[in-house]
JSON list of C-alpha atoms in Angstrom, two decimals:
[
{"chain": "J", "resi": 1, "resn": "MET", "atom": "CA", "xyz": [47.51, 77.15, 140.92]},
{"chain": "J", "resi": 2, "resn": "VAL", "atom": "CA", "xyz": [47.12, 77.43, 144.65]},
{"chain": "J", "resi": 3, "resn": "LYS", "atom": "CA", "xyz": [49.26, 74.51, 146.93]},
{"chain": "J", "resi": 4, "resn": "THR", "atom": "CA", "xyz": [50.41, 72.28, 144.25]},
{"chain": "J", "resi": 5, "resn": "HIS", "atom": "CA", "xyz": [52.71, 70.67, 146.42]},
{"chain": "J", "resi": 6, "resn": "SER", "atom": "CA", "xyz": [50.04, 68.60, 147.65]},
{"chain": "J", "resi": 7, "resn": "LEU", "atom": "CA", "xyz": [48.54, 67.11, 144.66]},
{"chain": "J", "resi": 8, "resn": "PRO", "atom": "CA", "xyz": [48.32, 63.43, 144.71]},
{"chain": "J", "resi": 9, "resn": "GLY", "atom": "CA", "xyz": [50.90, 61.37, 142.64]},
{"chain": "J", "resi": 10, "resn": "GLY", "atom": "CA", "xyz": [54.01, 62.98, 144.65]},
{"chain": "J", "resi": 11, "resn": "GLY", "atom": "CA", "xyz": [57.29, 64.30, 143.16]},
{"chain": "J", "resi": 12, "resn": "PRO", "atom": "CA", "xyz": [59.03, 63.31, 140.52]},
{"chain": "J", "resi": 13, "resn": "GLY", "atom": "CA", "xyz": [60.24, 59.51, 140.97]},
{"chain": "J", "resi": 14, "resn": "LEU", "atom": "CA", "xyz": [63.88, 58.05, 141.12]},
{"chain": "J", "resi": 15, "resn": "PHE", "atom": "CA", "xyz": [63.37, 57.04, 138.19]},
{"chain": "J", "resi": 16, "resn": "GLN", "atom": "CA", "xyz": [62.58, 60.59, 136.48]},
{"chain": "J", "resi": 17, "resn": "THR", "atom": "CA", "xyz": [65.63, 61.91, 138.31]},
{"chain": "J", "resi": 18, "resn": "VAL", "atom": "CA", "xyz": [68.17, 59.74, 137.09]},
{"chain": "J", "resi": 19, "resn": "LEU", "atom": "CA", "xyz": [66.80, 60.25, 133.43]},
{"chain": "J", "resi": 20, "resn": "ARG", "atom": "CA", "xyz": [67.30, 63.71, 133.95]},
{"chain": "J", "resi": 21, "resn": "ALA", "atom": "CA", "xyz": [70.74, 63.54, 135.23]},
{"chain": "J", "resi": 22, "resn": "LEU", "atom": "CA", "xyz": [71.80, 61.45, 132.30]},
{"chain": "J", "resi": 23, "resn": "PHE", "atom": "CA", "xyz": [70.27, 63.99, 129.97]},
{"chain": "J", "resi": 24, "resn": "VAL", "atom": "CA", "xyz": [71.94, 67.01, 131.30]},
{"chain": "J", "resi": 25, "resn": "LEU", "atom": "CA", "xyz": [75.30, 64.74, 131.33]},
{"chain": "J", "resi": 26, "resn": "ALA", "atom": "CA", "xyz": [74.85, 63.65, 127.52]},
{"chain": "J", "resi": 27, "resn": "ALA", "atom": "CA", "xyz": [74.07, 67.48, 127.01]},
{"chain": "J", "resi": 28, "resn": "THR", "atom": "CA", "xyz": [77.00, 68.64, 128.76]},
{"chain": "J", "resi": 29, "resn": "ILE", "atom": "CA", "xyz": [79.46, 66.66, 127.11]},
{"chain": "J", "resi": 30, "resn": "GLY", "atom": "CA", "xyz": [77.68, 66.94, 123.46]},
{"chain": "J", "resi": 31, "resn": "GLY", "atom": "CA", "xyz": [78.21, 70.53, 124.19]},
{"chain": "J", "resi": 32, "resn": "PHE", "atom": "CA", "xyz": [82.28, 70.02, 124.52]},
{"chain": "J", "resi": 33, "resn": "PHE", "atom": "CA", "xyz": [82.56, 68.32, 122.05]},
{"chain": "J", "resi": 34, "resn": "ILE", "atom": "CA", "xyz": [80.76, 70.84, 119.53]},
{"chain": "J", "resi": 35, "resn": "LEU", "atom": "CA", "xyz": [83.07, 73.82, 121.29]},
{"chain": "J", "resi": 36, "resn": "ALA", "atom": "CA", "xyz": [86.07, 71.60, 120.54]},
{"chain": "J", "resi": 37, "resn": "ALA", "atom": "CA", "xyz": [84.64, 70.74, 116.97]},
{"chain": "J", "resi": 38, "resn": "SER", "atom": "CA", "xyz": [84.18, 74.45, 116.33]},
{"chain": "J", "resi": 39, "resn": "ALA", "atom": "CA", "xyz": [87.46, 75.80, 118.00]},
{"chain": "J", "resi": 40, "resn": "ALA", "atom": "CA", "xyz": [89.32, 72.78, 115.84]},
{"chain": "J", "resi": 41, "resn": "LEU", "atom": "CA", "xyz": [87.62, 74.02, 112.69]},
{"chain": "J", "resi": 42, "resn": "ALA", "atom": "CA", "xyz": [88.71, 77.92, 113.68]},
{"chain": "J", "resi": 43, "resn": "LEU", "atom": "CA", "xyz": [92.12, 76.73, 113.93]},
{"chain": "J", "resi": 44, "resn": "ILE", "atom": "CA", "xyz": [92.19, 74.63, 110.67]},
{"chain": "J", "resi": 45, "resn": "VAL", "atom": "CA", "xyz": [90.83, 77.98, 108.99]},
{"chain": "J", "resi": 46, "resn": "ALA", "atom": "CA", "xyz": [92.95, 80.54, 110.62]},
{"chain": "J", "resi": 47, "resn": "LEU", "atom": "CA", "xyz": [96.71, 78.12, 109.95]},
{"chain": "J", "resi": 48, "resn": "GLY", "atom": "CA", "xyz": [95.18, 77.66, 106.25]},
{"chain": "J", "resi": 49, "resn": "LEU", "atom": "CA", "xyz": [95.11, 81.53, 105.65]},
{"chain": "J", "resi": 50, "resn": "LEU", "atom": "CA", "xyz": [98.93, 81.78, 107.75]},
{"chain": "J", "resi": 51, "resn": "ILE", "atom": "CA", "xyz": [99.83, 79.28, 105.24]},
{"chain": "J", "resi": 52, "resn": "PHE", "atom": "CA", "xyz": [98.30, 80.91, 102.04]},
{"chain": "J", "resi": 53, "resn": "GLY", "atom": "CA", "xyz": [99.80, 84.15, 103.21]},
{"chain": "J", "resi": 54, "resn": "ALA", "atom": "CA", "xyz": [102.89, 82.52, 103.53]},
{"chain": "J", "resi": 55, "resn": "VAL", "atom": "CA", "xyz": [102.99, 81.40, 100.06]},
{"chain": "J", "resi": 56, "resn": "VAL", "atom": "CA", "xyz": [101.07, 84.86, 98.22]},
{"chain": "J", "resi": 57, "resn": "PHE", "atom": "CA", "xyz": [104.51, 86.64, 100.12]},
{"chain": "J", "resi": 58, "resn": "ALA", "atom": "CA", "xyz": [106.91, 83.85, 98.72]},
{"chain": "J", "resi": 59, "resn": "GLY", "atom": "CA", "xyz": [106.02, 84.43, 95.50]},
{"chain": "J", "resi": 60, "resn": "PHE", "atom": "CA", "xyz": [106.47, 87.86, 95.38]},
{"chain": "J", "resi": 61, "resn": "TRP", "atom": "CA", "xyz": [109.35, 87.93, 97.21]},
{"chain": "J", "resi": 62, "resn": "LEU", "atom": "CA", "xyz": [110.64, 85.19, 94.71]},
{"chain": "J", "resi": 63, "resn": "ARG", "atom": "CA", "xyz": [109.58, 87.36, 91.65]},
{"chain": "J", "resi": 64, "resn": "ALA", "atom": "CA", "xyz": [111.14, 90.55, 93.01]},
{"chain": "J", "resi": 65, "resn": "LYS", "atom": "CA", "xyz": [114.26, 88.36, 93.22]},
{"chain": "J", "resi": 66, "resn": "ILE", "atom": "CA", "xyz": [114.08, 86.31, 89.81]},
{"chain": "J", "resi": 67, "resn": "THR", "atom": "CA", "xyz": [113.40, 89.84, 87.79]},
{"chain": "J", "resi": 68, "resn": "GLY", "atom": "CA", "xyz": [114.97, 91.97, 90.14]},
{"chain": "J", "resi": 69, "resn": "ARG", "atom": "CA", "xyz": [112.36, 94.61, 90.30]},
{"chain": "J", "resi": 70, "resn": "SER", "atom": "CA", "xyz": [110.43, 95.58, 93.33]},
{"chain": "J", "resi": 71, "resn": "ALA", "atom": "CA", "xyz": [107.21, 93.13, 94.12]},
{"chain": "J", "resi": 72, "resn": "PHE", "atom": "CA", "xyz": [105.08, 95.89, 93.75]},
{"chain": "J", "resi": 73, "resn": "SER", "atom": "CA", "xyz": [105.84, 97.20, 90.41]},
{"chain": "J", "resi": 74, "resn": "GLY", "atom": "CA", "xyz": [103.10, 96.80, 87.99]},
{"chain": "J", "resi": 75, "resn": "MET", "atom": "CA", "xyz": [100.30, 96.05, 90.56]},
{"chain": "J", "resi": 76, "resn": "ALA", "atom": "CA", "xyz": [97.43, 98.66, 90.75]},
{"chain": "J", "resi": 77, "resn": "GLY", "atom": "CA", "xyz": [97.77, 100.20, 87.65]},
{"chain": "J", "resi": 78, "resn": "GLY", "atom": "CA", "xyz": [101.09, 101.83, 87.25]},
{"chain": "J", "resi": 79, "resn": "ALA", "atom": "CA", "xyz": [104.73, 101.93, 89.36]},
{"chain": "J", "resi": 80, "resn": "SER", "atom": "CA", "xyz": [104.82, 102.12, 93.09]},
{"chain": "J", "resi": 81, "resn": "PRO", "atom": "CA", "xyz": [106.61, 104.73, 94.91]},
{"chain": "J", "resi": 82, "resn": "PHE", "atom": "CA", "xyz": [108.78, 101.72, 96.16]},
{"chain": "J", "resi": 83, "resn": "ALA", "atom": "CA", "xyz": [109.75, 100.82, 92.18]},
{"chain": "J", "resi": 84, "resn": "THR", "atom": "CA", "xyz": [112.18, 103.31, 91.93]},
{"chain": "J", "resi": 85, "resn": "MET", "atom": "CA", "xyz": [115.84, 103.43, 92.91]},
{"chain": "J", "resi": 86, "resn": "HIS", "atom": "CA", "xyz": [117.95, 106.52, 92.70]},
{"chain": "J", "resi": 87, "resn": "THR", "atom": "CA", "xyz": [122.10, 105.75, 93.20]},
{"chain": "J", "resi": 88, "resn": "PHE", "atom": "CA", "xyz": [123.93, 108.56, 93.44]},
{"chain": "J", "resi": 89, "resn": "LYS", "atom": "CA", "xyz": [127.76, 108.75, 92.97]},
{"chain": "J", "resi": 90, "resn": "THR", "atom": "CA", "xyz": [129.74, 110.18, 95.65]},
{"chain": "J", "resi": 91, "resn": "GLY", "atom": "CA", "xyz": [133.29, 111.19, 95.06]},
{"chain": "J", "resi": 92, "resn": "ALA", "atom": "CA", "xyz": [135.55, 114.22, 94.99]},
{"chain": "J", "resi": 93, "resn": "ALA", "atom": "CA", "xyz": [134.61, 117.57, 93.30]},
{"chain": "J", "resi": 94, "resn": "LYS", "atom": "CA", "xyz": [136.95, 117.97, 89.94]},
{"chain": "J", "resi": 95, "resn": "PRO", "atom": "CA", "xyz": [138.77, 121.28, 90.20]},
{"chain": "J", "resi": 96, "resn": "SER", "atom": "CA", "xyz": [137.20, 122.03, 86.72]},
{"chain": "J", "resi": 97, "resn": "ALA", "atom": "CA", "xyz": [133.81, 121.86, 88.33]},
{"chain": "J", "resi": 98, "resn": "GLN", "atom": "CA", "xyz": [134.69, 124.86, 90.47]},
{"chain": "J", "resi": 99, "resn": "LYS", "atom": "CA", "xyz": [134.91, 127.20, 87.14]},
{"chain": "J", "resi": 100, "resn": "GLU", "atom": "CA", "xyz": [131.89, 129.23, 85.98]},
{"chain": "J", "resi": 101, "resn": "GLU", "atom": "CA", "xyz": [130.59, 127.46, 83.06]},
{"chain": "J", "resi": 102, "resn": "PRO", "atom": "CA", "xyz": [127.66, 128.31, 80.73]},
{"chain": "J", "resi": 103, "resn": "GLN", "atom": "CA", "xyz": [124.57, 126.76, 82.62]},
{"chain": "J", "resi": 104, "resn": "ALA", "atom": "CA", "xyz": [123.62, 123.27, 81.29]},
{"chain": "J", "resi": 105, "resn": "GLN", "atom": "CA", "xyz": [120.01, 122.73, 80.22]},
{"chain": "J", "resi": 106, "resn": "GLY", "atom": "CA", "xyz": [118.37, 120.02, 81.65]},
{"chain": "J", "resi": 107, "resn": "LYS", "atom": "CA", "xyz": [115.76, 117.49, 79.70]},
{"chain": "J", "resi": 108, "resn": "ASP", "atom": "CA", "xyz": [113.22, 120.29, 80.06]},
{"chain": "J", "resi": 109, "resn": "GLY", "atom": "CA", "xyz": [115.09, 122.60, 78.76]},
{"chain": "J", "resi": 110, "resn": "GLY", "atom": "CA", "xyz": [115.22, 124.36, 82.20]},
{"chain": "J", "resi": 111, "resn": "PRO", "atom": "CA", "xyz": [119.16, 124.68, 83.98]},
{"chain": "J", "resi": 112, "resn": "VAL", "atom": "CA", "xyz": [120.46, 122.02, 85.90]},
{"chain": "J", "resi": 113, "resn": "ILE", "atom": "CA", "xyz": [120.68, 122.91, 89.65]},
{"chain": "J", "resi": 114, "resn": "ASP", "atom": "CA", "xyz": [123.89, 121.82, 91.29]},
{"chain": "J", "resi": 115, "resn": "ALA", "atom": "CA", "xyz": [124.11, 121.65, 94.89]},
{"chain": "J", "resi": 116, "resn": "HIS", "atom": "CA", "xyz": [127.45, 121.69, 97.02]},
{"chain": "J", "resi": 117, "resn": "GLN", "atom": "CA", "xyz": [127.87, 121.03, 100.45]},
{"chain": "J", "resi": 118, "resn": "THR", "atom": "CA", "xyz": [128.73, 124.20, 102.91]},
{"chain": "J", "resi": 119, "resn": "PRO", "atom": "CA", "xyz": [129.77, 124.24, 106.63]},
{"chain": "J", "resi": 120, "resn": "ASP", "atom": "CA", "xyz": [125.92, 124.84, 107.27]},
{"chain": "J", "resi": 121, "resn": "GLY", "atom": "CA", "xyz": [124.40, 121.74, 105.30]},
{"chain": "J", "resi": 122, "resn": "TRP", "atom": "CA", "xyz": [123.74, 121.49, 101.64]},
{"chain": "J", "resi": 123, "resn": "SER", "atom": "CA", "xyz": [122.87, 124.74, 99.65]},
{"chain": "J", "resi": 124, "resn": "VAL", "atom": "CA", "xyz": [121.76, 125.47, 95.75]},
{"chain": "J", "resi": 125, "resn": "ASP", "atom": "CA", "xyz": [122.99, 128.67, 94.31]},
{"chain": "J", "resi": 126, "resn": "THR", "atom": "CA", "xyz": [120.35, 130.25, 92.47]},
{"chain": "J", "resi": 127, "resn": "ASP", "atom": "CA", "xyz": [122.46, 133.09, 90.15]}
]
């Protein structure tokens, strides 16, 4: 169309302009309400996940304290590397331990290896 501005009837009237402005205002306010509602829902979901995680953590921690085991033992089909705690007794070596003794047998029938501390660090005799 050429020269549509000269068609009879003129431009939009005052009533149409006011209606259009009210519609744009209502849509803007409605959009802000929908944005606020979705943000509130996202916040509620995030807080729910946080609370659920805290409850699960507290349950595992309490179970570990009551049973005296790691919280991960018995999960995923076996013991976890965290489940075993080794303790070592420290103290001065007895003078009788320095003597040559027959080699002791370990659980698997092999020799028991004895490590000792030297000035350069720890060493194992391979005699």
